[in-house]
Amino acid sequence: MNGAEVLLRALVDSGVEVCFANPGTSEMHLVSAMGRTDRMRPILCLFEGVATGAADGYGRMADKPAATLLHVGCGFSNGMANLHNAKKAHSPVVNIVGDHATYHQAYDAPLATDVPAHARICSDWVRVSESAGDLAASGGSAVKAAMAGNGKIATLVVPADHAWEPAGASTSKPDFDPPGRVAEESVKKLAGLIRQGKRTGLVLGGRALRETALVAAGRIAEATGADLLCETFPARLQRGAGRVTVNRIPYFAEKGAAFLEKYEQLILVGGKTPVAFFAYPGKPSLLAPDTCAIETLATVDEDAAAALEDLADALGAGGNPVRRKLLRDVSRPEGRLTPETIGQSLCRLLPENAVVVDEAITCSQPIYTASEGAASHDWLAITGGSIGFGLPVALGASVACPDRKVVALQADGSALYTQQALWSMARERSDVTVVLLNNDSYAILNIELARVGAGKPNGKTLSMFDLGNPAVDWVALSQSLGVPAVRTETAVAFDRQLETALKTKGPRLIEAVVPVSLERIFG
Amino acid sequence: MNGAEVLLRALVDSGVEVCFANPGTSEMHLVSAMGRTDRMRPILCLFEGVATGAADGYGRMADKPAATLLHVGCGFSNGMANLHNAKKAHSPVVNIVGDHATYHQAYDAPLATDVPAHARICSDWVRVSESAGDLAASGGSAVKAAMAGNGKIATLVVPADHAWEPAGASTSKPDFDPPGRVAEESVKKLAGLIRQGKRTGLVLGGRALRETALVAAGRIAEATGADLLCETFPARLQRGAGRVTVNRIPYFAEKGAAFLEKYEQLILVGGKTPVAFFAYPGKPSLLAPDTCAIETLATVDEDAAAALEDLADALGAGGNPVRRKLLRDVSRPEGRLTPETIGQSLCRLLPENAVVVDEAITCSQPIYTASEGAASHDWLAITGGSIGFGLPVALGASVACPDRKVVALQADGSALYTQQALWSMARERSDVTVVLLNNDSYAILNIELARVGAGKPNGKTLSMFDLGNPAVDWVALSQSLGVPAVRTETAVAFDRQLETALKTKGPRLIEAVVPVSLERIFG
């Protein structure tokens, strides 16, 4: 066996089943090895940002890593934006990055790059293999590193000669470390703090937003009056009918500050201290008031569900929290198509156990709110704020959960960073319904422009956020990449198309025309 | 004035006229400042790799920098692959990258990134502004850094508070350093080496491939019998009818080695020691034989034209070298559409002074060869080997040279990395004819797979290079982004469409169906 073959075997033996691949010449032996086994499913992506975003979506849903296969530093850099999001989501991901053969690296060939320097920027763990024989252990270590805590980004750099040289027949199957348990004293201390009667919010993030943890959090809320707060961009929030309700911290700094104003203490459970997404002149970076104490029950890498259960027990909380009701009986929306009516349709029609990927940007909040009573589902948000995450993450989520319907709520401007994901969806027959929210603009930037105090914009300034010249033909674009598509301009038309799409297996795109009102933004 | 305004003024006063922009919230004050002046043309790009590639194309043709406007580390990372190509092309580029406000950087907000760490990977010069007042000087310094030598990548990181805080009304207009002159003794020494009668090749790169330098090189060739060799991927080669002929060093390592086998000395003039693009098992990295001496007349940052003229004079060379003849009278091609017939059509039809951007990959060499006798034109190649360069560079070249026809020879697989450039071409009404070479595959990877000795591939392996499932509808894709398009499958149909496109102003895409033969590759 050569190095590529033992690496592949180590990945497979460690539980990796899927590889989102965009290889080049230095990865040919890995491609060849993947071609000769049934134990790894290679999924070709036409751009590296699709591969890394798909690995993020896969990791969020499978709680174990997919591999990516990337080509030298330049290929890796194309995948960095979505690795940034994956890292902020605490997704487990294993990147395999080919590099020039070791002896070739001295010659400054055209594609010579400092691959480890790239990798360090958005990885938690980086290793460069030292020989072909090293690749079995390195592959296992990479998976182990990716499985640490909630999930980590592990990047293994493989010089081409290590892939092609003989490597024996070794493999590696690491033991994974379970997430750390929160100490009893910590739980007791926090129970004491909650009992003091201060106005308390639990800031839930990471796996504290999964069903079991939410039930425990809901017991605490019922017993103590503490509020359950959800980080603004959850990696995976289990919500909808039958689930315990959480309140998301608003995106805009001043709204977030107003939302948190009343709290005397915030207890972090897999979440972080709430901060503004961006700084704005004269507005605070920290959203909680100065007088609010910030305590930690569990970091994102600790076992949040167990910690919450322990805390609920320590507080003597009862068995069952309030759960959200199913709101299936909302009427079919009529009239103008808006984010609100889209949320209403989603609430009516979303099948049980769906996965919703939210890169709806300015349309997100109304859809989120209107769909709170939909059948239970998972909601995946843009954790790192780097746009172009939605379509790739939807692809990866669908690969991880082929029996669940995936709905991608996708803003038009952001979609244009990684629209190549549509092609992989068509190729893999992914069961994804893309709701393409078309406002022909970077609507969020109009809003941000109004907020940063840069003065009233003129036509030239506004043209820099205008995607209507020319208008993108989304139906043609989607179909050109193999995904059937339809355009809707009324609430009824959208509702009908969504109903059909959600009942039909396979990828489909519904363009939802939701014009943005500049008057409303700039007055 | 605020920091954004003084920065913009410094850029404009230093000669920057164009900004390829993909901004976010932290760049709003710069966007607003650009909206309020007529002296900077902002060109909206839908993806950062389009912005940086366009700046590369602009820099190659204008010999001065365009600016890019990018959003924090994630936005920068999306532009890194084409900055890699720009750096290898020695293009002048000024990147302006917004970052979080300085006081906000401590809070690890979702989009917090180490922008300078990103920038250092693919920039020659990096600075983080220290205050709003600092931005005038920093802007001037960035342009000066970009104009050093042949051209450099300069990246200025601007925290948002520096952009929005008051900055007085200062500006900065740097003096640029001209490229270094090669010392008389060096010229004399090399004249002596050439006179010894060894079999000599001049390895021409950078500005040694511009017309004036080529004439001087041609005089040397005529007088001494030295051969004029061209680096494999020239940033900008002035060729065609009336121009001095050069021979490109072949791409594949064994062909490059065979090509260079006969030389006893190579003299570098803006070019580098020839090395293999990739390493292959058992093949050499250095292409010239061990016995071949490597000497340097001029580095890429020195004045190659002056050095060649001095050398020609030192050798007593005559006035006029042999120039290539116009081959306009080649017949219209018939029958099957192939890279060869496409080259023949180009040779027949290319207008005087066109710019050809070559990301034709496997189709490149036959088109290049067949078009050697076309009307004089500039040929821009993929200097750094990072794919997705062609459409953005064509956009930027057209912005730099609005009165010249730009022809982008674009392979399908590579096009799918930065196809968003088509939208900016439509928006800017760029006079670009895209020849989309569609073989429904990563054909080069099939060839590389055969070459790296990874064994005979099976269907599963080959599927990883197959872009035919689903087949991309290039006409629909192009039209969806605003660029009229047509599909051609015969040599005659392509020739007719090319004739029309080259006579018509504005962007247009011609899909050329050129199936790849796996039998020919794998036998």
PDB file of N, CA and C in Angstrom, chain B residues 5 43 53 95 136 154 174 200 237 275 300 305 312 345 362 369-370 373 398 404 450 458 491:
ATOM      1  N   GLU B   5     -12.201  59.068   3.671  1.00  0.00           N
ATOM      2  CA  GLU B   5     -12.088  60.099   2.629  1.00  0.00           C
ATOM      3  C   GLU B   5     -10.637  60.455   2.328  1.00  0.00           C
ATOM      4  N   ILE B  43     -16.230  49.221  -9.251  1.00  0.00           N
ATOM      5  CA  ILE B  43     -16.809  48.142 -10.060  1.00  0.00           C
ATOM      6  C   ILE B  43     -17.201  47.027  -9.104  1.00  0.00           C
ATOM      7  N   GLY B  53      -8.878  38.993  -9.158  1.00  0.00           N
ATOM      8  CA  GLY B  53      -8.475  38.603 -10.515  1.00  0.00           C
ATOM      9  C   GLY B  53      -8.594  39.773 -11.479  1.00  0.00           C
ATOM     10  N   ASN B  95      -4.718  46.246  -2.298  1.00  0.00           N
ATOM     11  CA  ASN B  95      -5.896  45.741  -1.599  1.00  0.00           C
ATOM     12  C   ASN B  95      -6.201  46.626  -0.394  1.00  0.00           C
ATOM     13  N   ALA B 136      -3.886  58.719   5.068  1.00  0.00           N
ATOM     14  CA  ALA B 136      -3.396  59.397   3.863  1.00  0.00           C
ATOM     15  C   ALA B 136      -2.023  58.847   3.495  1.00  0.00           C
ATOM     16  N   ALA B 154       0.219  44.985  -2.646  1.00  0.00           N
ATOM     17  CA  ALA B 154       0.251  45.774  -1.418  1.00  0.00           C
ATOM     18  C   ALA B 154      -1.118  45.689  -0.754  1.00  0.00           C
ATOM     19  N   PRO B 174       2.982  59.775  -3.648  1.00  0.00           N
ATOM     20  CA  PRO B 174       4.373  59.310  -3.583  1.00  0.00           C
ATOM     21  C   PRO B 174       5.089  59.416  -4.935  1.00  0.00           C
ATOM     22  N   THR B 200      23.063  28.750 -26.281  1.00  0.00           N
ATOM     23  CA  THR B 200      22.487  29.669 -25.297  1.00  0.00           C
ATOM     24  C   THR B 200      20.999  29.896 -25.522  1.00  0.00           C
ATOM     25  N   LEU B 237       2.520  38.483 -22.760  1.00  0.00           N
ATOM     26  CA  LEU B 237       3.422  38.280 -23.894  1.00  0.00           C
ATOM     27  C   LEU B 237       2.873  39.013 -25.105  1.00  0.00           C
ATOM     28  N   VAL B 275      11.495  25.257 -13.795  1.00  0.00           N
ATOM     29  CA  VAL B 275      11.240  24.095 -12.944  1.00  0.00           C
ATOM     30  C   VAL B 275       9.931  23.451 -13.369  1.00  0.00           C
ATOM     31  N   VAL B 300      13.132  40.064 -12.545  1.00  0.00           N
ATOM     32  CA  VAL B 300      11.834  40.547 -13.018  1.00  0.00           C
ATOM     33  C   VAL B 300      11.599  41.996 -12.613  1.00  0.00           C
ATOM     34  N   ALA B 305      14.055  45.740 -20.702  1.00  0.00           N
ATOM     35  CA  ALA B 305      14.205  46.294 -22.055  1.00  0.00           C
ATOM     36  C   ALA B 305      15.550  47.003 -22.184  1.00  0.00           C
ATOM     37  N   ALA B 312      22.470  43.917 -26.485  1.00  0.00           N
ATOM     38  CA  ALA B 312      22.509  43.863 -27.956  1.00  0.00           C
ATOM     39  C   ALA B 312      23.610  44.777 -28.490  1.00  0.00           C
ATOM     40  N   SER B 345      -9.321  29.725 -36.291  1.00  0.00           N
ATOM     41  CA  SER B 345     -10.304  30.819 -36.362  1.00  0.00           C
ATOM     42  C   SER B 345      -9.758  32.075 -35.709  1.00  0.00           C
ATOM     43  N   THR B 362      -6.112  22.345 -20.958  1.00  0.00           N
ATOM     44  CA  THR B 362      -5.697  21.311 -21.921  1.00  0.00           C
ATOM     45  C   THR B 362      -5.837  21.764 -23.369  1.00  0.00           C
ATOM     46  N   THR B 369      -0.498  27.657 -30.493  1.00  0.00           N
ATOM     47  CA  THR B 369       0.340  27.370 -31.660  1.00  0.00           C
ATOM     48  C   THR B 369      -0.343  27.834 -32.948  1.00  0.00           C
ATOM     49  N   ALA B 370      -1.627  27.517 -33.079  1.00  0.00           N
ATOM     50  CA  ALA B 370      -2.330  27.839 -34.320  1.00  0.00           C
ATOM     51  C   ALA B 370      -2.540  29.338 -34.497  1.00  0.00           C
ATOM     52  N   GLY B 373       0.324  33.400 -35.906  1.00  0.00           N
ATOM     53  CA  GLY B 373       0.371  34.397 -36.979  1.00  0.00           C
ATOM     54  C   GLY B 373      -0.820  35.334 -36.996  1.00  0.00           C
ATOM     55  N   SER B 398     -10.162  44.377 -19.688  1.00  0.00           N
ATOM     56  CA  SER B 398     -11.080  45.187 -20.485  1.00  0.00           C
ATOM     57  C   SER B 398     -11.333  46.542 -19.843  1.00  0.00           C
ATOM     58  N   ARG B 404      -9.821  47.979 -26.622  1.00  0.00           N
ATOM     59  CA  ARG B 404      -9.240  46.769 -27.206  1.00  0.00           C
ATOM     60  C   ARG B 404     -10.187  45.601 -26.969  1.00  0.00           C
ATOM     61  N   ALA B 450      -3.059   9.986 -15.293  1.00  0.00           N
ATOM     62  CA  ALA B 450      -2.318   9.027 -16.110  1.00  0.00           C
ATOM     63  C   ALA B 450      -0.812   9.190 -15.911  1.00  0.00           C
ATOM     64  N   ASN B 458     -10.479   3.330 -12.449  1.00  0.00           N
ATOM     65  CA  ASN B 458     -11.792   2.727 -12.692  1.00  0.00           C
ATOM     66  C   ASN B 458     -12.848   3.824 -12.819  1.00  0.00           C
ATOM     67  N   ALA B 491     -16.671  23.356 -36.454  1.00  0.00           N
ATOM     68  CA  ALA B 491     -15.652  24.377 -36.709  1.00  0.00           C
ATOM     69  C   ALA B 491     -16.256  25.570 -37.446  1.00  0.00           C
TER      70      ALA B 491
END
